[in-house]
Coordinates of C-alpha atoms in Angstrom, one line a residue:
Chain A
M1 CA 0.0 0.0 0.0
S2 CA 2.2 2.8 -1.3
D3 CA 0.0 5.6 -0.1
L4 CA 0.4 4.4 3.5
H5 CA 4.2 5.1 3.4
L6 CA 5.1 2.2 5.6
V7 CA 8.7 1.2 6.4
D8 CA 10.1 -1.5 4.1
M9 CA 9.7 -4.7 6.1
G10 CA 12.7 -6.2 4.3
N11 CA 15.0 -4.0 6.3
E12 CA 16.2 -4.2 9.9
L13 CA 13.5 -2.4 11.9
A14 CA 14.4 0.4 14.2
K15 CA 12.7 0.3 17.6
E16 CA 11.1 2.8 19.9
P17 CA 8.5 2.7 22.8
T18 CA 5.1 4.2 21.8
R19 CA 5.3 6.4 24.9
K20 CA 8.2 8.3 23.4
G21 CA 6.1 9.2 20.4
F22 CA 3.4 10.4 22.7
G23 CA 6.0 12.6 24.4
R24 CA 6.9 14.2 21.1
G25 CA 3.3 14.6 20.1
L26 CA 2.4 16.2 23.4
L27 CA 5.2 18.8 23.1
K28 CA 4.2 19.6 19.5
A29 CA 0.5 19.8 20.4
G30 CA 1.5 22.2 23.2
Q31 CA 3.4 24.4 20.8
I32 CA 0.5 24.5 18.4
D33 CA -2.2 25.2 20.9
E34 CA -1.8 27.0 24.2
N35 CA -4.9 25.4 25.6
V36 CA -3.2 22.0 25.6
V37 CA -2.2 21.2 29.2
A38 CA -0.9 18.2 31.0
A39 CA -1.2 16.6 34.4
C40 CA 0.7 13.6 35.8
A41 CA 0.6 11.4 38.9
D42 CA 4.3 11.2 39.8
L43 CA 5.4 9.4 36.6
T44 CA 6.4 12.4 34.5
G45 CA 9.5 10.8 33.1
S46 CA 8.1 7.3 32.7
T47 CA 5.1 8.6 30.7
C48 CA 7.3 10.9 28.7
M49 CA 5.6 14.1 29.8
D50 CA 8.9 15.6 30.9
S51 CA 9.7 17.6 27.8
F52 CA 6.2 19.2 27.9
A53 CA 6.6 19.9 31.6
K54 CA 10.0 21.6 31.1
E55 CA 8.8 23.8 28.2
F56 CA 5.4 24.7 29.7
P57 CA 5.8 24.6 33.5
E58 CA 2.8 26.9 34.0
R59 CA 0.6 24.4 31.9
F60 CA 1.7 21.3 33.8
V61 CA 0.1 20.0 37.0
Q62 CA 1.8 17.5 39.3
V63 CA -0.9 15.9 41.4
G64 CA 1.3 13.4 43.2
V65 CA 0.4 9.7 43.5
A66 CA -3.3 10.3 43.3
E67 CA -5.0 8.8 40.2
Q68 CA -8.5 9.6 41.2
N69 CA -7.6 13.2 41.6
L70 CA -5.6 13.1 38.3
V71 CA -8.6 12.5 36.0
T72 CA -11.0 14.6 38.0
V73 CA -8.7 17.6 38.0
G74 CA -8.6 16.9 34.2
S75 CA -12.3 17.1 34.1
G76 CA -12.1 20.5 35.8
L77 CA -9.4 21.8 33.4
A78 CA -11.5 20.7 30.4
A79 CA -14.6 22.4 31.9
Q80 CA -12.7 25.7 31.7
G81 CA -11.7 25.3 28.1
K82 CA -8.4 23.4 28.4
T83 CA -7.4 20.2 26.4
P84 CA -5.8 18.1 29.1
F85 CA -3.6 15.1 28.7
V86 CA -3.5 13.2 32.1
S87 CA -1.0 10.4 32.4
S88 CA 0.0 7.6 34.6
Y89 CA 0.5 3.8 34.3
A90 CA -2.5 2.1 32.7
A91 CA -2.7 -0.2 35.8
F92 CA -3.6 2.9 37.9
S93 CA -5.3 5.1 35.3
P94 CA -7.8 3.9 34.1
G95 CA -7.2 0.9 36.4
R96 CA -8.0 2.6 39.7
N97 CA -10.1 5.6 38.7
W98 CA -12.7 4.1 36.4
E99 CA -15.7 5.6 38.1
Q100 CA -14.2 9.1 38.1
I101 CA -13.6 8.7 34.3
R102 CA -17.1 7.5 33.8
T103 CA -18.9 10.3 35.7
T104 CA -16.7 13.3 35.5
I105 CA -15.3 12.8 32.0
C106 CA -17.6 10.6 29.9
L107 CA -21.1 11.4 31.4
N108 CA -20.0 15.0 31.9
N109 CA -18.6 14.8 28.4
Q110 CA -15.4 16.7 28.9
P111 CA -12.6 16.3 26.4
V112 CA -10.0 14.8 28.7
N113 CA -7.3 12.6 27.2
V114 CA -6.5 9.8 29.6
V115 CA -3.1 8.4 28.8
G116 CA -2.2 5.0 30.2
S117 CA 1.4 4.0 29.7
H118 CA 3.1 0.7 30.5
A119 CA 0.1 -1.3 29.2
G120 CA 0.4 -5.0 28.4
I121 CA 2.7 -7.8 29.5
S122 CA 5.8 -6.3 27.8
V123 CA 6.2 -4.1 30.9
G124 CA 8.4 -7.0 32.0
P125 CA 10.0 -7.5 35.4
D126 CA 7.6 -5.4 37.3
G127 CA 5.1 -8.3 37.1
A128 CA 1.4 -8.8 37.1
T129 CA 0.4 -5.8 39.2
H130 CA 1.9 -3.3 36.7
Q131 CA 1.0 -5.2 33.5
M132 CA -2.4 -3.7 32.6
L133 CA -4.4 -6.1 30.4
E134 CA -8.0 -5.0 31.0
D135 CA -7.9 -1.4 30.1
I136 CA -9.2 -1.6 26.6
A137 CA -12.3 -3.5 27.9
L138 CA -12.8 -1.0 30.7
M139 CA -12.6 2.0 28.4
R140 CA -14.4 0.8 25.3
V141 CA -17.7 0.2 27.2
L142 CA -18.0 3.9 28.2
P143 CA -20.3 6.1 26.1
N144 CA -18.6 9.1 24.5
M145 CA -15.1 7.5 25.0
V146 CA -12.6 7.2 22.1
V147 CA -10.0 4.4 22.5
V148 CA -6.7 4.6 20.6
V149 CA -3.9 2.1 20.6
P150 CA -1.0 3.2 18.4
C151 CA 1.3 0.7 16.7
D152 CA 4.6 2.5 17.1
G153 CA 6.3 5.7 18.2
P154 CA 5.5 7.7 15.0
E155 CA 1.8 6.7 15.1
A156 CA 1.6 7.5 18.8
E157 CA 2.9 11.0 18.0
R158 CA 0.3 11.5 15.2
A159 CA -2.5 10.1 17.4
T160 CA -1.6 12.5 20.2
L161 CA -1.7 15.5 17.7
A162 CA -5.1 14.2 16.4
L163 CA -6.5 13.8 20.0
A164 CA -5.4 17.3 20.9
K165 CA -7.7 18.6 18.1
D166 CA -10.6 16.2 19.0
D167 CA -13.3 17.4 21.4
R168 CA -14.2 13.9 22.7
P169 CA -13.0 12.1 25.9
S170 CA -10.3 9.6 25.0
Y171 CA -8.1 6.9 26.2
L172 CA -4.6 6.5 24.7
R173 CA -2.9 3.2 25.4
L174 CA 0.9 3.2 25.4
A175 CA 3.7 0.7 25.9
R176 CA 6.9 0.9 28.0
E177 CA 9.0 -1.4 25.8
A178 CA 10.6 -0.4 22.6
S179 CA 8.9 -2.0 19.6
P180 CA 9.5 -2.1 15.8
I181 CA 8.8 1.1 13.9
I182 CA 6.7 0.3 10.9
T183 CA 5.1 3.6 10.0
T184 CA 6.7 6.9 8.9
D185 CA 5.8 10.6 9.3
K186 CA 3.8 10.3 6.1
T187 CA 1.6 7.4 7.1
P188 CA -1.9 8.6 7.5
F189 CA -3.7 8.6 10.9
E190 CA -7.3 9.5 11.5
I191 CA -9.3 8.8 14.6
G192 CA -11.8 6.1 13.8
K193 CA -10.0 4.7 10.8
A194 CA -8.5 1.2 10.4
Y195 CA -5.8 0.7 7.8
V196 CA -5.0 -2.2 5.5
F197 CA -1.3 -2.4 6.1
S198 CA -0.9 -5.5 3.9
E199 CA -3.2 -6.9 1.3
G200 CA -4.1 -10.5 0.9
T201 CA -6.9 -13.0 0.2
D202 CA -6.3 -16.0 2.4
L203 CA -7.0 -14.7 5.9
T204 CA -7.5 -11.3 7.7
I205 CA -5.3 -10.5 10.7
I206 CA -6.8 -7.7 12.7
S207 CA -4.3 -6.2 15.1
T208 CA -3.8 -3.3 17.3
G209 CA -1.0 -1.6 19.2
T210 CA 2.5 -3.0 19.0
M211 CA 1.1 -6.4 17.8
T212 CA 0.6 -4.9 14.3
A213 CA 4.4 -5.0 13.8
Q214 CA 4.4 -8.6 14.7
A215 CA 1.5 -9.2 12.3
M216 CA 3.4 -7.4 9.5
I217 CA 6.6 -9.4 10.1
A218 CA 4.5 -12.6 10.0
S219 CA 2.8 -11.5 6.9
E220 CA 6.1 -10.9 5.1
Q221 CA 7.3 -14.3 6.0
L222 CA 4.0 -16.0 5.2
Y223 CA 4.1 -14.4 1.8
K224 CA 7.4 -16.1 1.1
Q225 CA 5.7 -19.4 2.0
G226 CA 2.9 -18.7 -0.4
V227 CA 0.3 -17.6 2.0
E228 CA -1.2 -14.1 1.5
V229 CA -2.7 -12.6 4.6
E230 CA -4.3 -9.2 4.9
V231 CA -3.2 -7.2 7.9
V232 CA -5.8 -4.7 9.1
H233 CA -4.3 -2.3 11.7
V234 CA -6.9 -1.0 14.1
P235 CA -5.4 1.9 16.0
T236 CA -8.9 3.2 17.0
I237 CA -10.8 0.4 18.8
K238 CA -13.7 2.8 19.5
P239 CA -15.3 4.0 17.4
L240 CA -14.5 0.9 15.4
D241 CA -14.0 1.2 11.6
K242 CA -16.7 -1.3 10.7
E243 CA -16.5 -0.7 7.0
T244 CA -12.8 -1.5 6.6
I245 CA -12.9 -4.6 8.8
L246 CA -16.1 -6.0 7.1
K247 CA -14.7 -5.4 3.7
S248 CA -11.6 -7.4 4.4
V249 CA -13.4 -10.3 6.1
R250 CA -16.0 -10.5 3.3
K251 CA -13.0 -11.1 1.1
T252 CA -10.9 -13.5 3.2
K253 CA -13.7 -15.1 5.3
K254 CA -11.3 -16.0 8.1
V255 CA -10.1 -13.8 11.0
I256 CA -7.3 -13.8 13.5
T257 CA -7.2 -10.9 16.0
I258 CA -4.2 -10.1 18.0
E259 CA -3.6 -7.7 20.9
E260 CA -1.4 -7.4 24.0
G261 CA -4.3 -7.6 26.5
Q262 CA -7.3 -9.6 27.6
V263 CA -9.2 -10.9 24.5
A264 CA -12.4 -10.7 26.6
G265 CA -13.8 -7.2 26.0
G266 CA -10.7 -6.2 24.0
L267 CA -10.1 -5.8 20.3
A268 CA -11.2 -9.4 19.9
G269 CA -14.4 -8.7 21.7
A270 CA -15.1 -5.6 19.6
V271 CA -14.4 -7.5 16.3
A272 CA -16.5 -10.5 17.4
E273 CA -19.4 -8.3 18.2
L274 CA -19.2 -6.6 14.8
L275 CA -18.9 -9.9 12.9
A276 CA -21.6 -11.7 14.9
E277 CA -24.1 -9.1 13.8
N278 CA -22.9 -8.4 10.3
Y279 CA -20.9 -11.2 8.8
P280 CA -20.3 -14.2 11.0
A281 CA -16.9 -15.7 10.1
P282 CA -14.5 -18.3 11.7
M283 CA -12.3 -16.4 14.1
K284 CA -9.3 -17.0 16.3
R285 CA -8.3 -14.7 19.1
L286 CA -4.6 -14.2 20.0
G287 CA -4.0 -12.3 23.2
V288 CA -4.3 -12.9 26.9
H289 CA -6.9 -15.5 27.8
D290 CA -8.2 -14.9 31.3
R291 CA -4.9 -14.9 33.2
F292 CA -2.6 -12.3 34.8
G293 CA 0.9 -11.5 33.7
E294 CA 4.1 -12.2 35.7
S295 CA 7.7 -11.1 36.0
G296 CA 10.2 -11.8 33.2
T297 CA 11.9 -10.0 30.3
P298 CA 9.5 -8.6 27.7
A299 CA 10.8 -11.1 25.2
E300 CA 10.2 -14.0 27.5
L301 CA 6.7 -12.9 28.3
L302 CA 5.7 -12.3 24.7
E303 CA 6.9 -15.7 23.9
D304 CA 5.1 -17.3 26.9
F305 CA 1.9 -15.6 26.0
G306 CA 2.2 -16.4 22.3
L307 CA 2.4 -12.9 21.1
T308 CA 5.1 -13.0 18.5
A309 CA 5.3 -13.1 14.7
H310 CA 6.2 -16.8 15.0
H311 CA 3.1 -17.6 16.9
I312 CA 1.0 -15.6 14.4
K313 CA 2.5 -17.7 11.6
L314 CA 1.7 -21.0 13.4
A315 CA -1.9 -19.8 14.0
V316 CA -2.3 -18.8 10.4
H317 CA -1.0 -22.2 9.1
E318 CA -3.2 -24.1 11.5
F319 CA -6.3 -21.9 10.6
I320 CA -6.0 -22.1 6.8
S321 CA -5.4 -25.9 6.9
Q322 CA -8.8 -26.3 8.7
K323 CA -11.6 -27.0 6.4
Chain B
M1 CA -23.4 40.6 32.4
G2 CA -23.1 39.5 36.0
D3 CA -25.9 40.2 38.3
K4 CA -24.3 42.8 40.7
T5 CA -27.5 44.2 41.9
K6 CA -28.2 41.8 44.7
T7 CA -29.7 43.9 47.4
L8 CA -32.0 41.6 49.3
T9 CA -32.2 42.3 53.0
F10 CA -31.5 39.4 55.4
K11 CA -35.2 39.2 56.2
E12 CA -35.9 38.8 52.4
L13 CA -33.2 36.2 52.1
K14 CA -34.6 34.3 55.0
K15 CA -38.0 34.4 53.3
Q16 CA -36.4 33.2 50.1
A17 CA -34.8 30.3 51.8
N18 CA -38.2 29.3 53.3
D19 CA -39.8 29.5 49.9
I20 CA -37.1 27.2 48.6
R21 CA -37.8 24.7 51.3
V22 CA -41.4 24.7 50.3
S23 CA -40.4 23.9 46.8
I24 CA -38.1 21.2 47.9
I25 CA -40.9 19.4 49.8
K26 CA -43.3 19.8 46.9
M27 CA -40.8 18.5 44.3
V28 CA -39.5 15.6 46.3
E29 CA -43.1 14.5 47.2
A30 CA -44.1 14.7 43.5
A31 CA -41.0 12.7 42.6
G32 CA -41.8 10.0 45.1
S33 CA -38.0 9.7 45.8
G34 CA -35.1 11.9 46.5
H35 CA -33.1 13.4 49.4
P36 CA -35.0 16.0 51.5
G37 CA -32.9 16.0 54.6
G38 CA -29.7 17.5 53.3
S39 CA -31.5 19.6 50.8
L40 CA -33.6 21.4 53.5
G41 CA -30.4 21.8 55.6
L42 CA -28.6 23.5 52.7
A43 CA -31.3 25.9 51.8
D44 CA -29.8 28.9 53.7
I45 CA -26.4 28.3 52.1
F46 CA -27.8 28.0 48.6
T47 CA -29.9 31.2 49.2
A48 CA -26.8 33.0 50.3
L49 CA -24.8 31.8 47.3
Y50 CA -27.3 32.4 44.5
F51 CA -29.1 35.5 45.9
D52 CA -26.1 37.4 47.4
V53 CA -22.6 36.0 47.1
M54 CA -22.2 34.6 43.6
N55 CA -21.4 36.7 40.5
C56 CA -23.7 35.0 38.0
D57 CA -26.4 35.8 35.6
P58 CA -29.5 33.5 35.5
K59 CA -30.3 34.8 32.0
N60 CA -26.8 34.1 30.7
P61 CA -25.6 31.0 32.6
D62 CA -22.5 30.5 30.5
W63 CA -21.2 34.0 31.0
G64 CA -17.4 33.7 30.9
E65 CA -16.7 35.7 34.0
R66 CA -19.2 34.0 36.3
D67 CA -18.5 32.4 39.6
I68 CA -18.9 28.7 39.8
L69 CA -20.9 26.5 42.1
L70 CA -20.1 22.7 42.2
L71 CA -22.5 20.6 44.2
S72 CA -20.2 17.7 45.0
N73 CA -22.8 15.7 47.0
G74 CA -25.1 15.6 44.0
H75 CA -27.9 13.9 45.9
C76 CA -28.8 17.2 47.4
V77 CA -29.6 18.6 44.0
P78 CA -33.3 19.4 44.9
V79 CA -32.0 22.4 46.8
Q80 CA -29.9 23.5 43.8
Y81 CA -32.8 23.2 41.3
A82 CA -35.2 25.0 43.7
T83 CA -32.8 27.8 44.3
M84 CA -31.9 28.2 40.6
A85 CA -35.6 28.3 39.7
H86 CA -36.4 30.9 42.4
A87 CA -33.3 32.9 41.2
G88 CA -34.7 32.9 37.6
F89 CA -32.6 30.3 35.8
F90 CA -35.9 28.6 34.8
D91 CA -39.6 28.6 35.7
T92 CA -40.5 27.2 39.1
K93 CA -43.3 25.3 37.5
E94 CA -40.6 22.9 36.1
L95 CA -39.6 21.9 39.6
I96 CA -42.2 19.2 39.8
T97 CA -40.6 17.3 36.9
L98 CA -37.8 16.3 39.2
R99 CA -36.6 12.8 38.6
K100 CA -39.2 12.2 35.8
H101 CA -38.5 10.7 32.5
K102 CA -37.1 13.2 30.0
S103 CA -36.9 15.9 32.6
R104 CA -34.0 18.4 32.7
L105 CA -34.0 17.9 36.4
Q106 CA -32.3 14.5 36.6
G107 CA -32.2 12.6 39.9
H108 CA -28.5 13.7 40.2
P109 CA -27.2 16.8 38.4
E110 CA -26.1 16.4 34.8
R111 CA -24.3 19.3 33.3
H112 CA -25.7 18.8 29.8
A113 CA -29.3 18.5 31.0
L114 CA -29.8 22.0 32.4
P115 CA -28.0 25.3 31.7
G116 CA -26.4 26.7 34.8
L117 CA -25.2 23.3 36.1
E118 CA -21.4 23.2 36.1
N119 CA -20.8 19.5 36.6
T120 CA -22.2 16.1 36.7
S121 CA -22.1 14.6 40.2
G122 CA -23.6 12.0 42.5
P123 CA -20.8 9.5 43.0
L124 CA -19.2 11.3 45.9
G125 CA -15.8 12.8 46.4
C126 CA -15.1 14.5 43.0
G127 CA -16.3 18.1 43.3
L128 CA -13.2 19.5 45.0
S129 CA -10.9 17.9 42.4
Q130 CA -12.9 19.4 39.6
A131 CA -12.7 22.7 41.4
C132 CA -8.9 22.4 41.5
G133 CA -8.9 21.7 37.7
M134 CA -11.1 24.7 37.1
A135 CA -9.1 27.0 39.3
L136 CA -5.8 25.9 37.6
A137 CA -7.4 26.6 34.2
M138 CA -8.6 30.0 35.4
R139 CA -5.1 30.8 36.5
M140 CA -3.6 29.8 33.2
N141 CA -6.3 31.9 31.5
K142 CA -5.3 34.9 33.7
Q143 CA -8.8 35.1 35.2
T144 CA -8.2 36.5 38.7
N145 CA -11.7 37.5 39.8
R146 CA -13.7 34.3 39.6
Y147 CA -14.6 32.2 42.7
I148 CA -15.4 28.5 42.8
Y149 CA -17.7 27.3 45.6
V150 CA -17.7 23.6 46.3
V151 CA -20.5 22.2 48.5
M152 CA -19.6 18.8 50.0
G153 CA -21.4 16.6 52.4
D154 CA -19.7 15.6 55.7
G155 CA -20.4 11.9 55.0
E156 CA -18.8 12.5 51.6
L157 CA -15.5 13.2 53.4
D158 CA -15.1 9.5 53.8
E159 CA -14.0 9.4 50.2
G160 CA -10.2 9.4 49.7
N161 CA -10.6 11.4 46.5
V162 CA -11.6 14.5 48.6
W163 CA -8.3 14.4 50.5
E164 CA -6.3 14.0 47.3
A165 CA -7.8 17.3 46.2
A166 CA -7.4 18.8 49.7
M167 CA -3.7 18.3 49.3
L168 CA -3.6 19.8 45.8
A169 CA -5.4 23.0 46.4
P170 CA -3.0 24.4 49.0
K171 CA 0.0 23.2 47.0
Y172 CA -1.0 25.5 44.2
N173 CA -2.5 28.1 46.6
L174 CA -5.9 27.9 44.8
N175 CA -7.3 30.6 47.0
N176 CA -10.3 31.3 44.8
I177 CA -11.7 27.9 45.9
I178 CA -14.1 28.2 48.8
G179 CA -15.2 24.8 50.1
I180 CA -18.3 24.4 52.1
V181 CA -18.7 21.2 54.1
D182 CA -22.3 20.6 55.1
R183 CA -21.7 19.4 58.6
N184 CA -25.1 17.9 59.4
N185 CA -23.7 14.8 61.2
I186 CA -25.8 12.3 59.3
Q187 CA -25.3 9.9 56.4
I188 CA -27.4 7.2 54.9
D189 CA -26.6 4.5 57.5
G190 CA -26.7 6.7 60.5
P191 CA -24.9 9.4 62.4
T192 CA -21.5 10.2 60.8
E193 CA -19.6 9.7 64.0
N194 CA -20.9 6.1 64.2
I195 CA -20.4 5.2 60.6
M196 CA -17.0 6.7 60.2
P197 CA -15.8 9.2 62.8
L198 CA -14.8 12.5 61.2
G199 CA -13.5 14.0 64.4
D200 CA -12.4 17.6 64.5
L201 CA -12.9 18.7 60.9
K202 CA -11.5 22.1 61.4
Q203 CA -8.2 20.7 62.6
K204 CA -8.2 18.1 59.8
W205 CA -8.5 20.7 57.1
E206 CA -6.0 23.0 58.8
A207 CA -3.5 20.2 58.9
F208 CA -4.0 19.8 55.1
G209 CA -3.1 23.5 54.7
W210 CA -6.5 25.2 54.5
N211 CA -8.0 28.2 56.2
A212 CA -10.8 26.4 58.0
V213 CA -13.7 28.2 59.6
D214 CA -16.6 26.9 61.7
I215 CA -19.9 28.6 61.0
D216 CA -23.6 28.2 61.5
G217 CA -24.7 27.1 58.1
N218 CA -28.3 27.9 58.8
N219 CA -27.6 31.5 59.5
I220 CA -27.6 33.3 56.2
E221 CA -25.9 36.4 57.6
A222 CA -23.1 34.2 59.1
V223 CA -22.6 32.4 55.8
I224 CA -22.3 35.6 53.8
S225 CA -20.0 37.2 56.3
A226 CA -17.7 34.1 56.4
I227 CA -17.5 34.1 52.6
D228 CA -16.5 37.8 52.6
M229 CA -13.8 37.0 55.1
A230 CA -12.6 34.0 53.1
K231 CA -12.1 36.2 50.0
A232 CA -9.7 38.3 52.1
V233 CA -7.5 35.3 52.8
K234 CA -5.0 35.1 49.9
E235 CA -2.3 32.8 51.2
K236 CA -4.5 29.6 51.2
P237 CA -7.9 28.3 50.2
T238 CA -10.7 28.4 52.6
V239 CA -13.2 25.8 53.7
L240 CA -16.2 26.6 55.8
I241 CA -17.3 23.8 58.1
A242 CA -21.0 24.8 58.0
R243 CA -23.0 23.2 60.9
T244 CA -26.5 22.6 59.5
T245 CA -29.7 20.9 60.8
P246 CA -30.7 18.2 58.4
G247 CA -34.4 18.5 57.5
K248 CA -34.3 22.1 58.7
G249 CA -37.7 23.7 59.0
V250 CA -39.7 20.5 59.1
S251 CA -40.2 19.4 62.6
F252 CA -40.4 15.7 62.1
M253 CA -37.4 15.6 59.7
E254 CA -35.0 17.7 61.7
N255 CA -31.9 15.7 62.8
D256 CA -33.4 12.4 61.8
Y257 CA -31.1 10.5 59.5
H258 CA -33.9 8.4 58.1
W259 CA -34.9 11.4 56.1
H260 CA -31.6 11.5 54.3
G261 CA -32.9 9.8 51.2
V262 CA -36.7 9.2 51.6
A263 CA -39.5 11.3 50.1
P264 CA -42.5 12.3 52.2
N265 CA -45.9 10.9 51.3
A266 CA -48.8 13.2 50.7
D267 CA -49.8 13.4 54.4
Q268 CA -46.3 13.9 55.6
A269 CA -45.8 16.6 52.9
K270 CA -48.9 18.4 54.1
V271 CA -47.5 18.5 57.7
A272 CA -44.1 19.6 56.4
L273 CA -45.7 22.4 54.3
D274 CA -47.8 23.5 57.3
D275 CA -44.6 23.8 59.3
L276 CA -42.9 25.8 56.6
H277 CA -45.9 28.2 56.2
E278 CA -45.9 28.8 59.9
L279 CA -42.1 29.6 59.7
G280 CA -42.8 31.9 56.7
A281 CA -45.4 33.8 58.6
K282 CA -43.0 34.1 61.5
I283 CA -40.3 35.5 59.2
E284 CA -42.8 38.0 57.8
S285 CA -43.6 39.3 61.2
E286 CA -40.0 39.8 62.2
H287 CA -38.5 43.3 62.3
E288 CA -35.6 44.1 60.1

């Protein structure tokens, strides 16, 4: 897809954590619009808000280790015309403060951007308490909420800039660990759009977040083995781009979803709901199946949970051999 | 423009508060559910705020320079609706739609439902945090003359979120926030000191860095005077610990926690209204 300006998958892929892209995007958004403000709950460096906080100290609020206060202060900032980005680890925000997000942001309909970093098992050694796997499910059931999960640093930057201009509440899910960069500054990003990153006819892989890079690597290798999979990257889980997903599944008639989180209520849940009502198709869900994470290196954990290009390839072969 | 011509006498304000109480009884009875106890207790504070203290314009509720009132304990919203209607935000006839399907007067306040409401509340503990966000935004916007009033229940102070905000406001010296704790000593399950002892609230707030003032929350003159003094304190935010009588004005409801969240039936409402009419006549006969 030449108009998508993706990185050539044949080369060695550079890596960067999505949170870094968010940090760049936030700084740029702040330079563009003086109403963009930020608040953090004692994780300014980890969530990459430090460059914004340094350049705009008068527009940065440090609330301490208080995630309930974090999002509710955000609601107040938005009520007086600001566009706040409020960040912490996803395990704590939206993990701890769901009701405040529901009432003071979503029902109150204030354009607060809740930023949850260190989502997924790739957080690594910190273990299960800090590996947020349920956040997509928690956020996507809320009316008015937009849910965005960028695939790499550059897309996280573009998503941040787009969210800064959007007047809806949002949740932006970020990762701690560096992951392959597969998009460029010219790759399009629009809230609510899914993108066909790779075309194929044998099966559709629907992926979000950093799993899209794994899907693309798998797709490249599968192509050499004579299997043509279509990779649909879904950076916006809510609102879901129904048209793009249905169009692809109507063509391939087989679906694998992949995400670094609980499949229950996650991307898999959203896709299953869509297909069940519109175009029932055989489906396999890769992701976390009703268990917590644990300590380990990111690579060990991704291997353990079956979230690598290799596991995708195995799943594709198994799936297409089924009649 | 802001309504700067508030010139009601204290006697007129007392009369107004009594009329608001009459409306509260009528609307909660018509709804068949709701929270009369705290609402009646807060009528004097709300009268002081809307009819004297606050810089706001009922005909232009979104006016950019207005003061803001956040009702954090949203279940007491009957007093806010009644006061807003009497102050001219909307027709008092609409009050009996409280809690009805498609009404603008939702069971707990919803910002989008009714012009003049500044926030959505009900789940407790969030108002002070929202006030902090608003005050920070006002500072960034270089608005220096706007005040934010946050009414909180005393039972609400059980919520940890309140104390997260209580730490934040003094940190940034958000001195245009004036907190008002409705110290009526009751919550749903019983007396506050049995359910979760709050102890010396003045000391608690002072320890968190606030200018804390004990006042009689059923004395309109005392409320107005305390707010005037609070505005003169620039080095920290102020919280008024306002002692009120839950069910104030209705003999059988006063100080009885069972009336926290139960509506009177028709017979009880009649007794309540008789009580309030008697009080109204008494206020009329008072000398200025």
